[in-house]
Short mmCIF file of C-alpha atoms in Angstrom, two decimals:
data_model
loop_
_atom_site.label_atom_id
_atom_site.label_comp_id
_atom_site.label_asym_id
_atom_site.label_seq_id
_atom_site.Cartn_x
_atom_site.Cartn_y
_atom_site.Cartn_z
CA MET A 10 10.87 -27.51 -3.66
CA PHE A 11 9.75 -28.75 -7.05
CA PRO A 12 11.06 -28.49 -10.60
CA HIS A 13 8.95 -26.94 -13.33
CA HIS A 14 8.55 -30.26 -15.08
CA SER A 15 9.56 -33.87 -14.71
CA ARG A 16 12.88 -34.94 -16.20
CA SER A 17 13.69 -38.48 -17.23
CA LEU A 18 17.24 -38.48 -15.93
CA GLY A 19 16.70 -41.41 -13.64
CA ARG A 20 16.95 -41.32 -9.88
CA ASP A 21 19.73 -40.91 -7.35
CA TRP A 22 20.49 -43.27 -4.56
CA THR A 23 23.20 -44.00 -2.03
CA THR A 24 25.01 -47.30 -2.11
CA PRO A 25 27.89 -48.75 -0.07
CA TRP A 26 31.15 -49.02 -1.98
CA GLU A 27 31.18 -52.80 -1.71
CA ASN A 28 27.88 -52.92 -3.63
CA LEU A 29 29.12 -50.61 -6.38
CA GLN A 30 29.96 -53.28 -8.95
CA ARG A 31 26.98 -55.48 -8.12
CA CYS A 32 24.38 -52.69 -8.18
CA CYS A 33 25.68 -50.54 -10.97
CA TRP A 34 27.31 -52.63 -13.66
CA ASN A 35 26.94 -50.89 -17.03
CA ARG A 36 25.50 -47.79 -15.37
CA HIS A 37 26.69 -44.26 -14.92
CA ILE A 38 28.12 -42.56 -11.90
CA SER A 39 26.25 -39.35 -11.08
CA SER A 40 27.77 -35.96 -11.67
CA CYS A 41 26.83 -35.20 -8.07
CA MET A 42 29.06 -37.23 -5.73
CA ARG A 43 29.54 -36.77 -2.02
CA TRP A 44 31.03 -38.81 0.78
CA PRO A 45 30.03 -38.43 4.42
CA GLY A 46 33.01 -37.07 6.31
CA HIS A 47 34.52 -35.45 3.21
CA TYR A 48 32.54 -32.24 3.15
CA SER A 49 34.38 -28.99 2.89
CA ARG A 50 33.25 -25.80 4.60
CA ALA A 51 32.05 -24.43 1.28
CA PRO A 52 28.27 -24.51 0.92
CA TYR A 53 27.09 -27.90 -0.25
CA PRO A 54 30.08 -28.96 -2.39
CA TYR A 55 29.62 -31.20 -5.37
CA PHE A 56 32.45 -33.25 -6.85
CA SER A 57 31.79 -33.28 -10.57
CA SER A 58 32.81 -36.13 -12.84
CA ARG A 59 32.29 -37.25 -16.36
CA HIS A 60 29.70 -39.93 -16.92
CA PHE A 61 31.21 -43.27 -17.70
CA SER A 62 30.29 -46.92 -17.73
CA LEU A 63 31.83 -49.09 -15.04
CA ASN A 64 32.69 -51.90 -17.47
CA TRP A 65 35.43 -49.73 -18.93
CA ARG A 66 37.87 -47.03 -17.88
CA PRO A 67 36.66 -45.40 -14.67
CA PRO A 68 39.62 -43.05 -14.09
CA CYS A 69 37.63 -40.17 -15.62
CA LEU A 70 35.70 -40.12 -12.36
CA PHE A 71 38.28 -37.71 -11.03
CA GLU A 72 38.86 -36.03 -14.37
CA SER A 73 42.19 -37.75 -14.61
CA ARG A 74 43.29 -39.49 -17.78
CA THR A 75 45.69 -41.84 -16.02
CA GLN A 76 45.18 -45.28 -17.50
CA PHE A 77 44.86 -48.34 -15.31
CA GLN A 78 42.81 -51.49 -15.23
CA TYR A 79 39.36 -51.46 -13.68
CA CYS A 80 40.04 -54.64 -11.72
CA ASN A 81 42.79 -52.79 -9.79
CA TRP A 82 40.89 -49.55 -9.35
CA LYS A 83 40.16 -48.69 -5.70
CA PRO A 84 40.46 -45.03 -4.77
CA ASP A 85 42.36 -44.63 -1.51
CA ASN A 86 39.78 -42.38 0.06
CA LEU A 87 36.92 -44.86 -0.36
CA SER A 88 36.56 -47.18 2.58
CA GLN A 89 34.17 -50.06 2.98
CA THR A 90 31.77 -47.72 4.76
CA SER A 91 31.96 -44.95 2.20
CA LEU A 92 28.80 -44.02 0.37
CA ILE A 93 28.52 -43.00 -3.26
CA HIS A 94 25.58 -41.26 -4.84
CA LEU A 95 24.67 -43.09 -8.00
CA SER A 96 22.30 -42.33 -10.82
CA SER A 97 20.65 -44.68 -13.27
CA TYR A 98 19.49 -43.48 -16.65
CA VAL A 99 17.49 -46.65 -17.25
CA MET A 100 15.18 -48.16 -14.68
CA ASN A 101 13.50 -51.24 -16.07
CA ALA A 102 11.18 -52.24 -13.24
CA GLU A 103 9.52 -50.66 -10.24
CA GLY A 104 11.27 -53.12 -8.01
CA ASP A 105 14.72 -52.30 -9.46
CA GLU A 106 15.91 -50.40 -6.35
CA PRO A 107 19.46 -50.13 -5.05
CA SER A 108 19.82 -51.87 -1.71
CA SER A 109 20.72 -48.70 0.21
CA LYS A 110 17.45 -47.02 -0.69
CA ARG A 111 15.16 -49.95 -0.25
CA ARG A 112 12.95 -49.67 2.78
CA LYS A 113 15.02 -50.87 5.72
CA HIS A 114 12.72 -50.53 8.70
CA GLN A 115 10.09 -48.29 10.15
CA GLY A 116 12.61 -46.36 12.19
CA VAL A 117 12.03 -43.05 13.91
CA ILE A 118 14.49 -40.23 13.43
CA LYS A 119 15.41 -38.48 16.66
CA ARG A 120 15.75 -34.73 16.84
CA ASN A 121 16.96 -33.03 19.99
CA TRP A 122 16.47 -29.56 21.38
CA GLU A 123 19.52 -27.32 21.14
CA TYR A 124 19.52 -24.65 23.84
CA ILE A 125 21.10 -21.42 22.70
CA CYS A 126 21.07 -19.58 26.02
CA SER A 127 22.40 -21.76 28.84
CA HIS A 128 20.66 -19.76 31.58
CA ASP A 129 17.36 -20.45 29.84
CA LYS A 130 17.96 -24.17 29.47
CA GLU A 131 15.67 -25.29 32.25
CA LYS A 132 12.82 -23.15 30.98
CA THR A 133 13.25 -24.17 27.36
CA LYS A 134 12.99 -27.83 28.31
CA ILE A 135 9.26 -27.34 28.51
CA LEU A 136 9.10 -26.31 24.86
CA GLY A 137 6.88 -28.78 23.08
CA ASP A 138 5.02 -29.72 26.24
CA LYS A 139 1.51 -28.75 25.33
CA ASN A 140 0.32 -29.19 28.90
CA VAL A 141 2.38 -26.27 30.19
CA ASP A 142 0.42 -23.15 31.01
CA PRO A 143 1.68 -20.32 28.74
CA LYS A 144 1.55 -17.97 31.73
CA CYS A 145 4.40 -19.93 33.26
CA GLU A 146 6.68 -18.84 30.42
CA ASP A 147 5.72 -15.20 30.27
CA SER A 148 6.05 -12.43 32.78
CA GLU A 149 5.53 -8.69 32.72
CA ASN A 150 8.94 -8.05 31.16
CA LYS A 151 9.23 -10.85 28.61
CA PHE A 152 7.17 -12.77 26.09
CA ASP A 153 8.20 -16.25 24.93
CA PHE A 154 6.75 -17.88 21.82
CA SER A 155 7.60 -20.68 19.40
CA VAL A 156 7.49 -20.76 15.60
CA MET A 157 7.35 -23.72 13.21
CA SER A 158 8.09 -23.51 9.49
CA TYR A 159 7.02 -26.58 7.53
CA ASN A 160 6.66 -27.41 3.85
CA ILE A 161 4.02 -30.14 4.14
CA LEU A 162 4.22 -31.31 0.48
CA SER A 163 1.10 -30.70 -1.59
CA GLN A 164 -0.45 -33.98 -2.72
CA ASP A 165 -1.00 -32.72 -6.27
CA LEU A 166 2.65 -31.68 -6.53
CA LEU A 167 3.74 -35.03 -5.12
CA GLU A 168 1.79 -36.87 -7.79
CA ASP A 169 3.00 -34.53 -10.54
CA ASN A 170 6.60 -35.22 -9.48
CA SER A 171 6.32 -38.91 -8.65
CA HIS A 172 9.83 -39.54 -9.99
CA LEU A 173 11.17 -37.88 -6.84
CA TYR A 174 9.56 -40.49 -4.59
CA ARG A 175 10.40 -43.83 -6.20
CA HIS A 176 12.30 -44.80 -3.08
CA CYS A 177 9.02 -44.71 -1.10
CA ARG A 178 6.45 -47.43 -0.60
CA ARG A 179 3.24 -46.33 -2.30
CA PRO A 180 1.03 -46.45 0.82
CA VAL A 181 3.11 -43.80 2.64
CA LEU A 182 2.50 -41.35 -0.23
CA HIS A 183 -1.29 -41.34 0.05
CA TRP A 184 -2.81 -38.19 1.58
CA SER A 185 -5.02 -40.33 3.83
CA PHE A 186 -1.81 -41.69 5.38
CA ARG A 187 0.24 -38.49 5.28
CA PHE A 188 -2.14 -35.97 6.82
CA PRO A 189 -2.60 -37.78 10.17
CA ASN A 190 1.20 -37.94 10.50
CA ILE A 191 1.59 -34.24 9.71
CA LEU A 192 -1.14 -33.33 12.18
CA LYS A 193 0.50 -35.55 14.79
CA GLU A 194 3.77 -33.63 14.37
CA ILE A 195 1.99 -30.29 14.70
CA LYS A 196 0.19 -31.47 17.84
CA HIS A 197 3.39 -32.83 19.35
CA PHE A 198 5.44 -29.67 18.93
CA ASP A 199 2.48 -27.40 19.71
CA ALA A 200 4.12 -24.25 18.27
CA ASP A 201 2.47 -20.90 18.88
CA VAL A 202 2.89 -19.88 15.23
CA LEU A 203 2.81 -22.17 12.18
CA CYS A 204 4.17 -21.08 8.80
CA LEU A 205 3.14 -23.77 6.32
CA GLN A 206 4.07 -24.05 2.64
CA GLU A 207 2.57 -26.20 -0.13
CA VAL A 208 -0.81 -26.17 1.59
CA GLN A 209 -3.22 -27.56 -0.98
CA GLU A 210 -6.40 -25.51 -1.18
CA ASP A 211 -8.97 -28.33 -1.16
CA HIS A 212 -7.19 -30.08 1.71
CA TYR A 213 -6.90 -26.78 3.57
CA GLY A 214 -10.63 -26.14 3.44
CA ALA A 215 -11.75 -29.70 4.18
CA GLU A 216 -9.17 -30.96 6.68
CA ILE A 217 -6.21 -28.74 7.54
CA ARG A 218 -8.00 -25.60 8.69
CA PRO A 219 -10.75 -27.39 10.68
CA SER A 220 -8.15 -29.59 12.39
CA LEU A 221 -5.93 -26.65 13.33
CA GLU A 222 -8.85 -24.56 14.51
CA SER A 223 -9.84 -27.42 16.81
CA LEU A 224 -6.32 -27.14 18.31
CA GLY A 225 -6.80 -23.47 19.10
CA TYR A 226 -5.26 -21.88 16.00
CA HIS A 227 -6.53 -19.01 13.89
CA CYS A 228 -5.61 -19.62 10.23
CA GLU A 229 -4.87 -17.28 7.34
CA TYR A 230 -4.20 -18.59 3.84
CA LYS A 231 -2.97 -17.26 0.51
CA MET A 232 -3.35 -19.48 -2.53
CA ARG A 233 -0.92 -19.26 -5.41
CA THR A 234 -2.14 -17.40 -8.47
CA GLY A 235 -2.66 -18.92 -11.91
CA ARG A 236 -4.97 -21.69 -10.71
CA LYS A 237 -2.13 -23.45 -8.91
CA PRO A 238 -3.35 -25.97 -6.32
CA ASP A 239 -1.46 -24.81 -3.23
CA GLY A 240 -0.35 -21.81 -1.23
CA CYS A 241 1.03 -20.54 2.07
CA ALA A 242 -0.68 -20.45 5.47
CA ILE A 243 0.12 -18.74 8.76
CA CYS A 244 -1.69 -20.05 11.82
CA PHE A 245 -1.33 -18.75 15.38
CA LYS A 246 -2.66 -19.63 18.81
CA HIS A 247 -5.61 -17.56 20.03
CA SER A 248 -4.19 -17.79 23.51
CA LYS A 249 -0.91 -16.08 22.52
CA PHE A 250 -1.74 -13.50 19.86
CA SER A 251 -4.44 -11.30 18.42
CA LEU A 252 -4.49 -10.41 14.72
CA LEU A 253 -3.76 -6.83 13.69
CA SER A 254 -3.46 -7.16 9.90
CA VAL A 255 -3.28 -9.69 7.06
CA ASN A 256 -1.16 -8.78 4.04
CA PRO A 257 -0.97 -11.23 1.11
CA VAL A 258 1.74 -10.73 -1.51
CA GLU A 259 1.33 -11.88 -5.12
CA PHE A 260 4.59 -12.10 -7.03
CA PHE A 261 2.86 -12.40 -10.38
CA ARG A 262 2.55 -9.01 -12.07
CA PRO A 263 0.77 -8.73 -15.43
CA GLY A 264 2.76 -6.72 -17.92
CA ILE A 265 6.13 -7.47 -16.29
CA SER A 266 7.70 -10.41 -18.11
CA LEU A 267 10.15 -11.07 -15.28
CA LEU A 268 7.28 -11.68 -12.85
CA ASP A 269 5.24 -14.26 -14.73
CA ARG A 270 5.40 -16.90 -11.97
CA ASP A 271 2.65 -17.65 -9.49
CA ASN A 272 4.50 -17.77 -6.18
CA VAL A 273 3.08 -15.87 -3.23
CA GLY A 274 3.87 -14.66 0.26
CA LEU A 275 1.83 -13.83 3.35
CA VAL A 276 2.65 -11.27 6.05
CA LEU A 277 0.77 -11.02 9.36
CA LEU A 278 1.04 -8.44 12.12
CA LEU A 279 0.36 -10.08 15.46
CA GLN A 280 -0.15 -8.54 18.89
CA PRO A 281 1.14 -10.61 21.82
CA LYS A 282 -1.42 -11.13 24.57
CA ILE A 283 0.36 -10.07 27.74
CA PRO A 284 -1.62 -8.91 30.78
CA CYS A 285 -0.46 -5.72 32.47
CA ALA A 286 2.26 -5.02 29.95
CA ALA A 287 2.65 -3.07 26.73
CA SER A 288 4.22 -5.05 23.91
CA PRO A 289 5.23 -4.21 20.35
CA ALA A 290 3.56 -6.15 17.57
CA ILE A 291 5.43 -9.00 15.88
CA CYS A 292 5.60 -9.27 12.08
CA VAL A 293 5.47 -12.86 10.77
CA ALA A 294 6.13 -13.53 7.08
CA ASN A 295 5.87 -16.77 5.13
CA THR A 296 6.74 -17.54 1.50
CA HIS A 297 7.71 -20.20 -1.03
CA LEU A 298 10.00 -18.75 -3.69
CA LEU A 299 10.37 -20.04 -7.23
CA TYR A 300 12.17 -23.38 -7.57
CA ASN A 301 13.87 -22.99 -10.99
CA PRO A 302 17.62 -22.98 -10.16
CA ARG A 303 18.46 -21.03 -13.32
CA ARG A 304 16.16 -18.08 -12.62
CA GLY A 305 17.91 -16.25 -9.82
CA ASP A 306 16.66 -12.95 -11.21
CA ILE A 307 13.08 -13.99 -10.46
CA LYS A 308 13.98 -15.29 -7.00
CA LEU A 309 15.74 -12.07 -6.01
CA THR A 310 12.84 -9.97 -7.26
CA GLN A 311 10.30 -12.09 -5.40
CA LEU A 312 12.39 -11.73 -2.23
CA ALA A 313 12.60 -7.95 -2.71
CA MET A 314 8.81 -7.79 -3.05
CA LEU A 315 8.37 -9.74 0.18
CA LEU A 316 10.87 -7.52 2.02
CA ALA A 317 9.08 -4.41 0.76
CA GLU A 318 5.80 -5.70 2.19
CA ILE A 319 7.47 -6.60 5.49
CA SER A 320 8.98 -3.10 5.64
CA SER A 321 5.56 -1.57 5.11
CA VAL A 322 3.82 -3.80 7.69
CA ALA A 323 6.53 -3.73 10.37
CA HIS A 324 7.20 -0.01 10.19
CA GLN A 325 6.40 1.85 13.41
CA LYS A 326 5.60 5.49 14.05
CA ASP A 327 9.05 6.26 15.48
CA GLY A 328 10.73 5.06 12.27
CA SER A 329 11.89 1.73 13.65
CA PHE A 330 10.55 -1.73 12.84
CA CYS A 331 8.81 -4.17 15.13
CA PRO A 332 10.37 -7.65 15.60
CA ILE A 333 10.30 -9.78 12.46
CA VAL A 334 10.19 -13.53 11.86
CA MET A 335 10.51 -14.56 8.20
CA CYS A 336 9.92 -18.23 7.35
CA GLY A 337 9.65 -20.29 4.22
CA ASP A 338 11.06 -22.44 1.49
CA PHE A 339 13.47 -20.04 -0.22
CA ASN A 340 14.81 -22.59 -2.74
CA SER A 341 18.35 -21.37 -2.06
CA VAL A 342 21.20 -23.02 -0.20
CA PRO A 343 23.28 -21.58 2.66
CA GLY A 344 26.09 -19.34 1.49
CA SER A 345 24.40 -18.51 -1.81
CA PRO A 346 24.12 -14.84 -2.87
CA LEU A 347 20.39 -14.82 -2.06
CA TYR A 348 20.99 -16.28 1.39
CA SER A 349 23.86 -13.86 2.05
CA PHE A 350 21.69 -10.94 1.01
CA ILE A 351 19.07 -11.87 3.60
CA LYS A 352 21.64 -12.16 6.40
CA GLU A 353 24.03 -9.35 5.50
CA GLY A 354 21.49 -6.80 4.28
CA LYS A 355 23.36 -6.01 1.08
CA LEU A 356 24.36 -7.59 -2.22
CA ASN A 357 26.37 -6.30 -5.16
CA TYR A 358 25.13 -8.45 -8.03
CA GLU A 359 27.20 -6.91 -10.82
CA GLY A 360 28.46 -9.72 -13.07
CA LEU A 361 26.53 -12.41 -11.19
CA PRO A 362 25.16 -15.24 -13.41
CA ILE A 363 21.47 -15.77 -12.80
CA GLY A 364 21.99 -19.47 -12.07
CA LYS A 365 24.42 -18.72 -9.24
CA VAL A 366 21.95 -16.66 -7.19
CA SER A 367 20.42 -19.60 -5.31
CA GLY A 368 23.50 -21.84 -5.26
CA GLN A 369 21.55 -24.76 -6.73
CA GLU A 370 23.09 -24.56 -10.21
CA GLN A 371 26.69 -25.72 -10.22
CA SER A 372 27.73 -24.70 -13.73
CA SER A 373 27.53 -21.13 -15.00
CA ARG A 374 28.12 -22.14 -18.61
CA GLY A 375 25.60 -20.57 -20.95
CA GLN A 376 24.04 -18.40 -18.26
CA ARG A 377 23.36 -14.73 -18.79
CA ILE A 378 24.43 -12.12 -16.26
CA LEU A 379 21.91 -10.34 -14.05
CA SER A 380 20.76 -7.12 -15.65
CA ILE A 381 21.11 -3.76 -13.87
CA PRO A 382 18.63 -3.10 -12.44
CA ILE A 383 17.20 -6.59 -12.03
CA TRP A 384 13.56 -5.49 -12.08
CA PRO A 385 11.99 -2.66 -14.08
CA PRO A 386 11.29 0.72 -12.42
CA ASN A 387 7.54 0.35 -12.91
CA LEU A 388 7.51 -2.43 -10.28
CA GLY A 389 7.56 0.38 -7.73
CA ILE A 390 10.21 -1.17 -5.47
CA SER A 391 13.56 0.49 -4.87
CA GLN A 392 16.98 -1.16 -4.63
CA ASN A 393 16.55 -0.77 -0.85
CA CYS A 394 13.60 -3.19 -1.06
CA VAL A 395 10.95 -0.69 -0.02
CA TYR A 396 7.92 0.61 -1.87
CA GLU A 397 8.57 3.78 -3.81
CA VAL A 398 6.16 6.69 -3.58
CA GLN A 399 5.67 7.71 -7.18
CA GLN A 400 4.54 11.28 -7.56
CA VAL A 401 2.86 11.96 -10.89
CA PRO A 402 3.24 15.60 -11.97
CA LYS A 403 0.11 17.62 -12.42
CA VAL A 404 -0.80 17.82 -16.12
CA GLU A 405 -2.68 20.57 -17.90
CA LYS A 406 -5.26 18.94 -20.12
CA THR A 407 -5.14 21.82 -22.62
CA ASP A 408 -1.52 21.31 -23.57
CA SER A 409 -1.05 17.97 -25.32
CA ASP A 410 2.70 18.47 -25.90
CA LEU A 411 3.30 19.18 -22.23
CA THR A 412 1.25 16.15 -21.32
CA GLN A 413 3.41 13.83 -23.41
CA THR A 414 6.61 15.29 -22.02
CA GLN A 415 5.53 14.95 -18.43
CA LEU A 416 4.26 11.42 -18.93
CA LYS A 417 7.59 10.40 -20.45
CA GLN A 418 9.43 11.95 -17.50
CA THR A 419 7.24 9.97 -15.13
CA GLU A 420 7.71 6.65 -16.94
CA VAL A 421 11.35 6.92 -17.94
CA LEU A 422 12.73 8.65 -14.86
CA VAL A 423 15.72 6.56 -13.82
CA THR A 424 17.75 7.71 -10.82
CA ALA A 425 21.32 6.79 -10.02
CA GLU A 426 20.02 4.61 -7.18
CA LYS A 427 17.93 2.53 -9.59
CA LEU A 428 20.90 1.94 -11.88
CA SER A 429 23.06 0.71 -9.02
CA SER A 430 23.94 -2.97 -8.80
CA ASN A 431 23.71 -2.82 -5.00
CA LEU A 432 20.68 -4.24 -3.23
CA GLN A 433 19.98 -3.42 0.40
CA HIS A 434 17.40 -4.00 3.08
CA HIS A 435 17.07 -2.38 6.48
CA PHE A 436 16.71 -5.45 8.70
CA SER A 437 19.36 -7.28 10.69
CA LEU A 438 18.23 -10.85 10.14
CA SER A 439 19.83 -13.96 11.58
CA SER A 440 19.16 -17.59 10.76
CA VAL A 441 17.89 -19.87 13.51
CA TYR A 442 20.11 -22.67 12.19
CA SER A 443 23.87 -22.74 11.58
CA HIS A 444 23.50 -25.15 8.57
CA TYR A 445 26.60 -27.20 9.41
CA PHE A 446 27.41 -29.55 12.25
CA PRO A 447 30.29 -27.88 14.09
CA ASP A 448 32.20 -31.07 14.90
CA THR A 449 32.23 -32.49 11.36
CA GLY A 450 31.34 -29.65 8.98
CA ILE A 451 28.70 -31.88 7.39
CA PRO A 452 25.69 -29.89 6.12
CA GLU A 453 22.36 -29.98 7.86
CA VAL A 454 19.49 -31.05 5.63
CA THR A 455 15.91 -29.73 5.53
CA THR A 456 14.63 -31.61 2.46
CA CYS A 457 15.42 -35.07 1.10
CA HIS A 458 14.03 -37.07 -1.80
CA SER A 459 15.36 -39.26 -4.62
CA ARG A 460 17.21 -36.43 -6.37
CA SER A 461 18.73 -34.33 -3.59
CA ALA A 462 19.21 -33.68 0.10
CA ILE A 463 19.95 -30.04 0.91
CA THR A 464 18.82 -27.05 2.97
CA VAL A 465 16.30 -24.69 1.39
CA ASP A 466 14.00 -23.98 4.36
CA TYR A 467 14.75 -21.26 6.90
CA ILE A 468 13.52 -19.30 9.87
CA PHE A 469 15.07 -15.83 9.88
CA TYR A 470 14.50 -13.41 12.74
CA SER A 471 15.50 -9.91 13.78
CA ALA A 472 18.17 -10.39 16.41
CA GLU A 473 18.61 -8.25 19.49
CA LYS A 474 20.60 -5.12 18.80
CA GLU A 475 23.49 -6.12 21.05
CA ASP A 476 23.69 -9.41 19.13
CA VAL A 477 24.29 -7.67 15.80
CA ALA A 478 27.20 -5.42 16.76
CA GLY A 479 29.55 -5.38 13.81
CA HIS A 480 26.88 -6.96 11.61
CA PRO A 481 27.24 -5.68 8.00
CA GLY A 482 23.75 -4.22 8.13
CA ALA A 483 23.87 -2.95 11.71
CA GLU A 484 24.37 0.67 10.71
CA VAL A 485 20.96 0.73 9.00
CA ALA A 486 19.14 -1.65 11.32
CA LEU A 487 16.34 -0.15 13.36
CA VAL A 488 14.69 -3.38 14.33
CA GLY A 489 13.19 -4.56 17.59
CA GLY A 490 15.17 -7.60 18.65
CA LEU A 491 14.29 -11.19 19.50
CA LYS A 492 16.42 -13.61 21.49
CA LEU A 493 16.72 -17.16 20.20
CA LEU A 494 16.26 -19.55 23.13
CA ALA A 495 16.16 -22.98 21.48
CA ARG A 496 15.84 -24.80 18.18
CA LEU A 497 14.94 -28.32 17.14
CA SER A 498 18.04 -29.96 15.71
CA LEU A 499 18.30 -30.86 12.04
CA LEU A 500 19.82 -33.99 10.52
CA THR A 501 22.34 -35.10 7.94
CA GLU A 502 21.49 -36.79 4.67
CA GLN A 503 22.93 -40.03 6.02
CA ASP A 504 20.66 -39.79 9.07
CA LEU A 505 17.61 -39.51 6.85
CA TRP A 506 18.51 -42.46 4.66
CA THR A 507 18.65 -44.70 7.71
CA VAL A 508 14.84 -44.38 7.71
CA ASN A 509 14.56 -44.55 3.90
CA GLY A 510 14.68 -40.80 3.32
CA LEU A 511 11.60 -38.60 3.12
CA PRO A 512 8.67 -39.16 3.12
CA ASN A 513 8.61 -42.32 5.23
CA GLU A 514 6.33 -44.15 7.64
CA ASN A 515 6.65 -41.51 10.36
CA ASN A 516 7.63 -38.33 8.48
CA SER A 517 5.10 -37.56 5.79
CA SER A 518 6.68 -34.67 3.88
CA ASP A 519 9.87 -34.46 1.89
CA HIS A 520 10.80 -31.54 4.17
CA LEU A 521 11.55 -31.51 7.88
CA PRO A 522 9.69 -29.08 10.12
CA LEU A 523 11.87 -26.28 11.50
CA LEU A 524 11.08 -25.13 15.03
CA ALA A 525 12.46 -22.36 17.23
CA LYS A 526 11.59 -20.61 20.45
CA PHE A 527 12.10 -16.87 20.85
CA ARG A 528 11.97 -14.37 23.68
CA LEU A 529 10.82 -10.80 23.28
CA GLU A 530 12.16 -8.57 26.05
CA LEU A 531 9.64 -5.86 26.92
#
């Protein structure tokens, strides 16, 4: 998750309330303020304020013009343990760090397995134990496999966006330090399928691919277009799958101004290796959508292109779809229109500002509304997110007038379906994670650096048919189902800052790896 370019807006940090005056005299309070324990159920709320200097009237923090003296100002809902996110517009020295984001210790964050199906708890305890024989998990009527999605942070992008990592000690940012940690995580969790984002091409060829192949993985890679340094990789265990097809997706399309970005996707069709049993193939997709929070039109179009490819790859002869797992960094937060479209299978985007699509942009001021349709007809993808079969009428070469007429009909043909503001897809997709801790309502976090801590990474999967009864897209879902057995727990922002955020001494990306175990009933 990276911005287009670096901005000199300073950096964010978290500081205890008692250090507020000492750390931030003559500085500005960030427009993004949150307190642990004060989250609402709305997706990733932000309490906006006006910028002000703490040596004069702070009441504008809550957009109130009540006048009172600063020396007596203590909001009731701020305790001694409350945390405030602060932003400095002037950082004079490299060592000028707020105390809460200085390196505290080389702690290790603990993530636990959450077992979704209680009757499978004993079996799912062995997930992550690389010494377990895969045959112990599988039988003739079921196939169990695990999937990891991990944005490993391209080194070139890290260095191009160094302002995001000022809270880190320099040694932990070097690739020579980071890669062994990343490889250690991959070895430890020993997932059957890896979906990796921000895989830098030179590192992939020299280190990543050889290392993974030595662990028993087959690797497929798609580099971003436009001479960008990184791309997406899908790697799978030889012992669990055989490869049926590799389908790269380039979102850049020359001649279409909307699609001038170099993001990519990768879709694999894998055949489970099960002795004495017939099994459907499994479609695994991986992508990294555009970051720019204000270009929701591009993000939705890139997603539609990925879904169209998945539909083509996963389609079976009987008209149904094989089981689907879709991973990646979608640069959208839970509850956003893009996220809801993936889960619900439909989206009416009429009147939707482009900056609201991903939920990352809080203000809609000055934003244009999504056009109808979002993408031009010559993209060849319908509003149902499938490839259109364009039939060009036969043209008589001897009649130039007829030729022009027929060509215009072919190019300008716009059906009622194309003019609709309703998007649809034919999959019933669920998210592995719930995105909020049920006891507190505090958001789970998948990425954390100096500027933000949010969820943008996901593993979506086609749920079993009985699990999607009443699902908004169930009436159009013809998808082979997977059962979610277990997932590796996520963390809160406060959890991550106890080990100095990400990256740190033990976690060498600014994203956490997501990991889930599925069961395919045969």
